[in-house]
Short mmCIF file of C-alpha atoms and ligand atoms in Angstrom, two decimals:
data_model
loop_
_atom_site.label_atom_id
_atom_site.label_comp_id
_atom_site.label_asym_id
_atom_site.label_seq_id
_atom_site.Cartn_x
_atom_site.Cartn_y
_atom_site.Cartn_z
CA MET A 25 96.04 131.95 102.52
CA LYS A 26 98.71 130.37 104.70
CA ALA A 27 98.64 126.57 104.77
CA LEU A 28 100.83 123.69 105.90
CA ILE A 29 101.38 121.65 102.80
CA LYS A 30 103.12 118.51 101.69
CA GLY A 31 104.63 120.21 98.68
CA SER A 32 106.56 117.31 97.21
CA ALA A 33 107.27 113.62 97.84
CA GLY A 34 109.61 113.58 100.85
CA PRO A 35 109.75 114.26 104.59
CA GLY A 36 108.48 117.45 106.26
CA LEU A 37 105.68 119.98 105.86
CA VAL A 38 106.07 123.60 104.77
CA LEU A 39 104.04 126.69 105.59
CA ALA A 40 103.20 128.16 102.18
CA ASP A 41 101.00 130.80 100.56
CA VAL A 42 98.35 129.00 98.52
CA PRO A 43 95.18 130.26 96.79
CA ASP A 44 92.06 130.54 99.00
CA PRO A 45 89.81 127.54 98.25
CA THR A 46 86.45 128.20 96.55
CA PRO A 47 83.35 126.29 97.69
CA ARG A 48 81.22 124.51 95.11
CA ASP A 49 77.44 125.05 95.19
CA ASP A 50 76.96 122.28 97.76
CA GLU A 51 79.99 123.23 99.88
CA VAL A 52 80.86 125.81 102.53
CA LEU A 53 84.02 127.80 103.23
CA ILE A 54 85.20 127.66 106.86
CA ARG A 55 87.72 129.89 108.62
CA VAL A 56 89.78 127.41 110.67
CA ARG A 57 90.42 128.43 114.30
CA ARG A 58 91.75 125.24 115.88
CA ALA A 59 93.12 122.06 114.32
CA GLY A 60 94.16 118.86 116.07
CA VAL A 61 97.35 117.06 115.11
CA CYS A 62 97.04 113.28 114.76
CA GLY A 63 99.25 110.24 114.20
CA THR A 64 98.17 110.28 110.55
CA ASP A 65 99.70 113.75 110.15
CA VAL A 66 102.93 112.41 111.67
CA HIS A 67 102.96 109.61 109.07
CA ILE A 68 102.53 112.19 106.29
CA TYR A 69 105.18 114.44 107.85
CA GLU A 70 107.64 111.54 108.07
CA TRP A 71 106.62 110.34 104.60
CA ASP A 72 106.52 106.66 105.62
CA ASP A 73 105.49 103.77 103.33
CA TRP A 74 101.77 104.28 103.97
CA ALA A 75 101.97 108.02 103.21
CA ARG A 76 104.04 107.43 100.07
CA ARG A 77 101.43 105.02 98.72
CA ARG A 78 98.37 107.09 99.68
CA VAL A 79 99.13 110.83 99.54
CA LYS A 80 99.56 112.76 96.28
CA PRO A 81 101.41 116.09 96.78
CA PRO A 82 100.84 118.96 96.65
CA ILE A 83 98.15 118.82 99.32
CA VAL A 84 97.13 120.77 102.43
CA VAL A 85 97.42 118.40 105.42
CA GLY A 86 95.21 118.08 108.55
CA HIS A 87 91.76 116.61 109.20
CA GLU A 88 90.66 117.64 112.72
CA PHE A 89 89.37 121.20 113.05
CA ALA A 90 86.78 123.73 114.20
CA GLY A 91 86.01 127.22 112.94
CA ASP A 92 83.41 129.61 111.54
CA VAL A 93 81.51 129.44 108.28
CA VAL A 94 82.39 132.47 106.13
CA ARG A 95 80.72 131.58 102.82
CA VAL A 96 78.11 129.06 101.63
CA GLY A 97 77.41 127.64 98.17
CA SER A 98 74.14 128.49 96.42
CA LEU A 99 72.52 125.09 97.16
CA VAL A 100 73.33 125.10 100.88
CA THR A 101 70.28 125.62 103.09
CA ASP A 102 71.08 124.43 106.60
CA VAL A 103 74.49 126.05 107.20
CA LYS A 104 74.80 129.83 107.49
CA VAL A 105 77.60 132.36 107.47
CA GLY A 106 78.73 132.83 111.08
CA ASP A 107 77.88 129.29 112.23
CA ARG A 108 80.44 127.76 114.62
CA VAL A 109 81.23 124.31 113.25
CA THR A 110 83.42 121.28 113.03
CA ALA A 111 83.03 118.56 110.40
CA GLU A 112 83.20 114.87 109.66
CA GLY A 113 86.43 114.59 107.67
CA HIS A 114 85.44 111.43 105.80
CA ILE A 115 83.64 112.44 102.62
CA VAL A 116 81.53 109.53 101.37
CA ASP A 117 79.65 108.98 98.11
CA GLY A 118 76.25 108.66 99.83
CA ARG A 119 75.01 106.27 97.14
CA CYS A 120 76.73 102.91 97.65
CA LEU A 121 75.32 99.89 99.49
CA LEU A 122 77.15 100.82 102.70
CA CYS A 123 76.03 104.44 102.70
CA ARG A 124 72.45 103.45 101.94
CA THR A 125 72.34 100.90 104.75
CA GLY A 126 73.52 103.30 107.47
CA ASN A 127 77.17 102.25 107.27
CA ALA A 128 78.75 105.25 105.60
CA HIS A 129 81.76 105.00 107.97
CA VAL A 130 82.92 102.07 105.83
CA CYS A 131 81.97 103.58 102.45
CA PRO A 132 84.55 102.19 99.97
CA TYR A 133 84.57 105.54 98.14
CA THR A 134 85.61 107.57 101.20
CA LYS A 135 87.88 110.57 100.60
CA ILE A 136 89.61 111.92 103.71
CA ILE A 137 90.46 115.60 104.05
CA GLY A 138 94.17 116.20 104.54
CA VAL A 139 94.91 112.78 103.00
CA ASP A 140 93.00 112.53 99.70
CA ARG A 141 91.99 116.21 99.30
CA ASP A 142 93.02 119.50 100.87
CA GLY A 143 92.79 119.57 104.66
CA CYS A 144 92.57 121.98 107.58
CA PHE A 145 96.10 123.07 108.57
CA ALA A 146 95.24 126.31 106.83
CA GLU A 147 93.36 129.56 107.30
CA PHE A 148 90.41 128.22 105.30
CA ILE A 149 88.96 124.87 104.25
CA VAL A 150 86.01 123.95 102.03
CA MET A 151 83.72 121.14 103.17
CA PRO A 152 80.56 119.60 101.71
CA ALA A 153 77.67 121.09 103.69
CA THR A 154 76.47 117.57 104.52
CA ASN A 155 79.69 116.95 106.50
CA VAL A 156 79.35 120.07 108.66
CA TRP A 157 78.55 119.58 112.37
CA HIS A 158 77.30 122.53 114.38
CA LEU A 159 78.87 123.26 117.76
CA ASP A 160 76.77 124.25 120.77
CA ASP A 161 77.55 127.78 122.02
CA LYS A 162 79.12 126.28 125.15
CA ILE A 163 81.55 124.08 123.20
CA SER A 164 84.88 125.84 122.67
CA TYR A 165 86.79 125.83 119.38
CA ASP A 166 89.46 123.81 121.24
CA ILE A 167 86.99 121.00 121.92
CA GLY A 168 85.40 121.40 118.49
CA GLY A 169 88.85 120.93 116.97
CA ILE A 170 89.25 117.47 118.52
CA HIS A 171 85.81 116.02 117.70
CA ASP A 172 87.39 113.70 115.11
CA PRO A 173 89.61 111.65 117.48
CA MET A 174 87.10 112.00 120.32
CA GLY A 175 84.58 110.53 117.87
CA ASN A 176 86.88 107.55 117.30
CA ALA A 177 86.79 106.97 121.07
CA PHE A 178 83.00 107.37 121.26
CA HIS A 179 82.52 104.99 118.33
CA THR A 180 84.82 102.37 119.89
CA ALA A 181 83.30 102.59 123.37
CA LEU A 182 79.61 103.00 122.59
CA THR A 183 79.32 100.17 120.06
CA ALA A 184 80.08 97.86 123.02
CA ASP A 185 77.85 97.23 126.04
CA ILE A 186 79.49 99.55 128.56
CA PRO A 187 76.95 100.13 131.40
CA GLY A 188 77.96 97.92 134.34
CA ALA A 189 80.89 96.45 132.41
CA TYR A 190 84.44 95.75 133.47
CA VAL A 191 86.51 97.43 130.77
CA LEU A 192 90.19 97.22 129.86
CA ILE A 193 91.66 99.90 127.59
CA THR A 194 95.00 98.87 126.06
CA GLY A 195 96.85 102.01 124.92
CA CYS A 196 96.43 105.49 126.38
CA GLY A 197 97.22 107.68 123.41
CA PRO A 198 94.79 110.60 123.09
CA ILE A 199 92.02 108.25 121.93
CA GLY A 200 92.50 105.80 124.80
CA ILE A 201 92.52 108.70 127.27
CA PHE A 202 89.24 110.03 125.84
CA ALA A 203 87.81 106.50 126.03
CA ALA A 204 88.55 106.23 129.76
CA GLY A 205 86.34 109.26 130.43
CA ILE A 206 83.64 108.10 128.01
CA CYS A 207 83.41 104.62 129.57
CA LYS A 208 83.06 106.11 133.06
CA ALA A 209 80.41 108.56 131.87
CA ALA A 210 78.59 105.67 130.15
CA GLY A 211 78.42 103.72 133.41
CA ALA A 212 81.27 101.22 133.25
CA ALA A 213 81.63 99.44 136.60
CA ARG A 214 85.43 99.60 136.43
CA VAL A 215 87.88 100.94 133.87
CA ILE A 216 91.44 99.62 133.85
CA ALA A 217 93.79 101.36 131.39
CA SER A 218 97.24 100.18 130.34
CA ASP A 219 100.18 101.92 128.69
CA VAL A 220 103.96 101.90 128.89
CA ASN A 221 104.00 105.70 129.30
CA ASP A 222 103.43 107.13 132.81
CA ARG A 223 102.44 110.60 131.61
CA ARG A 224 99.69 109.13 129.52
CA LEU A 225 98.57 106.83 132.34
CA ALA A 226 98.29 109.92 134.55
CA LEU A 227 96.05 111.58 131.93
CA ALA A 228 93.86 108.45 131.75
CA ALA A 229 93.53 108.53 135.54
CA ALA A 230 92.64 112.24 135.39
CA MET A 231 89.88 111.36 132.91
CA GLY A 232 88.45 108.86 135.39
CA ALA A 233 90.12 105.47 134.83
CA ASP A 234 89.78 103.53 138.10
CA GLU A 235 93.17 101.85 137.74
CA VAL A 236 96.09 102.55 135.42
CA VAL A 237 98.81 99.97 134.92
CA HIS A 238 101.84 99.06 132.87
CA PRO A 239 101.10 96.18 130.46
CA ASP A 240 103.05 93.70 132.59
CA LYS A 241 100.69 94.41 135.51
CA ALA A 242 97.47 94.35 133.47
CA GLU A 243 96.79 90.63 133.88
CA GLU A 244 96.99 90.83 137.66
CA ALA A 245 94.77 93.94 137.75
CA VAL A 246 92.14 92.27 135.57
CA ARG A 247 92.23 89.04 137.58
CA ARG A 248 91.78 90.94 140.85
CA ALA A 249 88.94 93.10 139.52
CA THR A 250 86.99 90.26 137.88
CA ASP A 251 87.53 87.27 140.23
CA GLY A 252 89.72 85.74 137.57
CA LEU A 253 87.03 85.81 134.88
CA GLY A 254 88.41 88.54 132.58
CA VAL A 255 86.89 91.86 131.54
CA ASP A 256 83.62 92.06 129.61
CA VAL A 257 85.04 94.47 127.03
CA VAL A 258 88.51 95.43 125.84
CA LEU A 259 89.07 98.60 123.83
CA GLU A 260 92.32 97.90 121.94
CA MET A 261 93.71 101.37 121.30
CA SER A 262 97.44 100.79 120.80
CA GLY A 263 97.83 98.77 117.58
CA VAL A 264 100.81 97.06 119.26
CA PRO A 265 100.92 93.25 118.68
CA ALA A 266 101.68 92.45 122.34
CA ALA A 267 98.67 94.52 123.43
CA ILE A 268 96.41 92.82 120.86
CA HIS A 269 97.36 89.37 122.22
CA GLN A 270 96.84 90.70 125.74
CA ALA A 271 93.41 92.07 124.80
CA LEU A 272 92.35 88.63 123.51
CA ALA A 273 93.79 86.97 126.63
CA LEU A 274 92.27 89.28 129.26
CA VAL A 275 88.73 89.54 127.86
CA ARG A 276 86.37 87.01 129.43
CA VAL A 277 84.90 84.05 127.57
CA GLY A 278 82.06 85.38 125.41
CA GLY A 279 83.40 88.93 125.68
CA ARG A 280 83.97 91.62 123.10
CA VAL A 281 87.16 93.24 121.79
CA GLN A 282 86.87 96.58 120.02
CA MET A 283 89.78 96.92 117.60
CA LEU A 284 90.77 100.57 116.98
CA GLY A 285 94.58 100.47 117.07
CA ILE A 286 96.17 99.90 113.66
CA PRO A 287 99.18 97.56 113.65
CA THR A 288 101.92 98.55 111.22
CA THR A 289 102.58 94.91 110.24
CA ALA A 290 100.56 91.68 110.03
CA VAL A 291 99.91 90.20 113.49
CA PRO A 292 99.75 86.38 113.70
CA ILE A 293 96.75 85.27 115.79
CA ASP A 294 96.02 81.71 116.96
CA PHE A 295 92.34 81.95 116.09
CA ALA A 296 91.41 78.59 117.61
CA THR A 297 92.56 79.41 121.12
CA GLU A 298 92.59 83.21 121.15
CA VAL A 299 89.22 83.86 119.51
CA ILE A 300 87.03 80.88 118.52
CA PHE A 301 87.01 78.71 121.64
CA LYS A 302 86.62 81.84 123.75
CA GLY A 303 83.49 82.72 121.81
CA LEU A 304 84.71 86.29 121.30
CA THR A 305 83.17 89.05 119.25
CA LEU A 306 85.69 91.31 117.50
CA TYR A 307 84.62 94.68 116.12
CA GLY A 308 86.81 96.66 113.71
CA VAL A 309 86.45 100.39 114.26
CA VAL A 310 86.63 102.78 111.30
CA GLY A 311 86.25 106.50 111.91
CA ARG A 312 82.95 107.61 113.38
CA ARG A 313 79.47 106.24 112.63
CA MET A 314 77.64 108.81 110.52
CA TYR A 315 76.01 110.34 112.32
CA ASP A 316 75.09 108.25 115.36
CA THR A 317 78.53 108.80 116.90
CA TRP A 318 78.28 112.57 116.39
CA ILE A 319 74.88 112.74 118.06
CA GLN A 320 76.10 110.70 121.04
CA MET A 321 79.25 112.82 121.34
CA THR A 322 77.27 116.07 121.32
CA ARG A 323 74.85 114.78 123.95
CA PHE A 324 77.60 113.53 126.27
CA LEU A 325 79.34 116.92 126.02
CA ARG A 326 76.05 118.74 126.59
CA SER A 327 75.29 116.64 129.68
CA GLY A 328 78.57 117.71 131.31
CA ALA A 329 79.27 114.07 132.23
CA PHE A 330 82.30 114.02 129.98
CA ASP A 331 84.88 116.81 129.74
CA PRO A 332 87.78 116.17 127.34
CA SER A 333 89.69 119.40 128.06
CA PRO A 334 92.47 117.83 130.22
CA VAL A 335 93.57 115.78 127.19
CA ILE A 336 94.80 118.91 125.33
CA THR A 337 98.37 119.39 126.60
CA HIS A 338 100.12 121.45 123.90
CA ARG A 339 99.25 124.33 121.52
CA PHE A 340 101.30 125.69 118.67
CA PRO A 341 101.01 128.16 115.78
CA LEU A 342 101.20 126.60 112.29
CA ASP A 343 104.80 127.72 111.80
CA ALA A 344 105.88 125.58 114.78
CA VAL A 345 104.99 122.36 112.95
CA ASP A 346 108.41 120.79 113.52
CA GLU A 347 108.12 121.34 117.28
CA ALA A 348 104.54 120.01 117.28
CA MET A 349 105.69 116.84 115.53
CA ARG A 350 108.62 116.47 117.92
CA VAL A 351 106.35 116.72 120.96
CA ILE A 352 103.96 114.08 119.59
CA ARG A 353 106.76 111.69 118.70
CA SER A 354 108.35 112.10 122.14
CA GLY A 355 105.25 110.63 123.83
CA GLU A 356 105.15 113.56 126.29
CA ALA A 357 101.87 114.91 124.87
CA GLY A 358 98.19 114.19 125.19
CA LYS A 359 96.41 116.00 122.37
CA VAL A 360 98.37 118.63 120.42
CA ILE A 361 96.48 121.40 118.62
CA PHE A 362 97.29 124.26 116.26
CA GLU A 363 95.90 127.68 117.15
CA ILE A 364 95.23 129.24 113.75
CA ALA A 365 92.87 132.17 114.34
P1 LIG B 429 98.95 106.62 119.90
O1 LIG B 429 99.33 105.79 118.73
O2 LIG B 429 99.85 107.66 120.37
O3 LIG B 429 98.55 105.67 121.13
C1 LIG B 429 99.05 104.38 121.29
C2 LIG B 429 99.46 104.19 122.75
O4 LIG B 429 99.72 102.80 122.96
C3 LIG B 429 100.73 104.95 123.14
O5 LIG B 429 100.48 105.79 124.24
C4 LIG B 429 101.71 103.83 123.49
O6 LIG B 429 102.59 104.17 124.54
C5 LIG B 429 100.75 102.72 123.89
N1 LIG B 429 101.34 101.38 123.96
C6 LIG B 429 102.47 100.92 123.36
N2 LIG B 429 102.67 99.60 123.68
C7 LIG B 429 101.64 99.24 124.49
C8 LIG B 429 101.29 98.03 125.14
N3 LIG B 429 102.01 96.91 125.01
N4 LIG B 429 100.17 98.01 125.91
C9 LIG B 429 99.42 99.12 126.04
N5 LIG B 429 99.70 100.30 125.44
C10 LIG B 429 100.81 100.35 124.68
O7 LIG B 429 97.68 107.42 119.60
P2 LIG B 429 96.15 107.51 119.27
O8 LIG B 429 96.05 108.71 118.42
O9 LIG B 429 95.42 107.49 120.56
O10 LIG B 429 95.76 106.27 118.36
C11 LIG B 429 95.60 104.97 118.88
C12 LIG B 429 95.59 103.94 117.77
O11 LIG B 429 94.40 104.06 117.00
C13 LIG B 429 96.72 104.06 116.76
O12 LIG B 429 97.14 102.76 116.37
C14 LIG B 429 96.07 104.77 115.58
O13 LIG B 429 96.72 104.49 114.37
C15 LIG B 429 94.70 104.16 115.62
N6 LIG B 429 93.61 104.93 115.01
C16 LIG B 429 92.62 104.22 114.43
C17 LIG B 429 91.53 104.86 113.88
C18 LIG B 429 90.45 104.04 113.26
O14 LIG B 429 89.54 104.62 112.65
N7 LIG B 429 90.51 102.72 113.38
C19 LIG B 429 91.43 106.26 113.93
C20 LIG B 429 92.45 106.97 114.57
C21 LIG B 429 93.53 106.30 115.11
ZN1 LIG B 430 79.27 105.09 100.04
#
């Protein structure tokens, strides 16, 4: 099959012919139709410090996808050939304390497709049947292919108390843009979204954010909307130190900050004034809750209250990987997807 691989330690990805993968007895083989491109793929493409430490070439890259099941292992009972599916890309051991207490999203034995084992920028991928998620007939492969990052947004938003809340979203990358629509659909009283990038602010507004602002105007917007009190919830979706400090500053006393964005360096925090005496609750987001987040995501999509399609701005074939990476790095894109079949 054709696959985008990291063939050796160094920058870039190459489209190569590799052997078709074979499912084990408890796995299924999926023909990939759409695959989303994510910041993680950019790190692997660039071969930065994180990628160098974590990724062992040769490996097929990519972890967001949707497609059709074309073969099932002999032990698989609930997935059939022809099923339209996406999948949870975090493969957990299912046996540790975290998995057995309903916290598999933080399983210490997690293996991520496209990072720790072969991924989805390919004609076919094998997945454990337990990770497969069926798509409703009405859900397109495009939307199926972005369930992973959309799930990050659902997890971040819906583990906070959103109905009736004043919400600030710092960072309108694809995940922040999804979150604006999710918070509105979940009944937020007002959603303010900040970013330095006007294109992305426009997408957040299109998804339903009530007010979109540059970071230097966020304080004023929050003060005006909340009579000076601060927002009930901040979704920190940038990973940028200035935005993290702003999140802690603009949340109200006793409020909650949902930490999704991943800073690339240590961020000094004055815990006494920024967190403790404000009585804040901080929540670190990892992936998607298995499978609460998936159930919520499917039901929101089914209800029609949340439509993520405007977030997809660019589509490429696999052999245009360099252009896809360029578009993402330029900041001109919402969600970028590969059209594979
Ligand atoms: P992204 O990294 O493209 O989005 C970040 C956005 O923040 C950009 O649009 C950028 O312009 C904006 N920004 C920069 N400075 C800002 C500031 N001072 N105030 C407000 N916004 C600012 O894309 P993404 O894919 O949406 O990911 C968001 C973050 O979440 C990233 O840090 C990513 O690494 C992280 N992430 C975390 C998880 C998890 O499980 N915790 C999963 C996926 C992604
Ligand atoms: Zn586990």
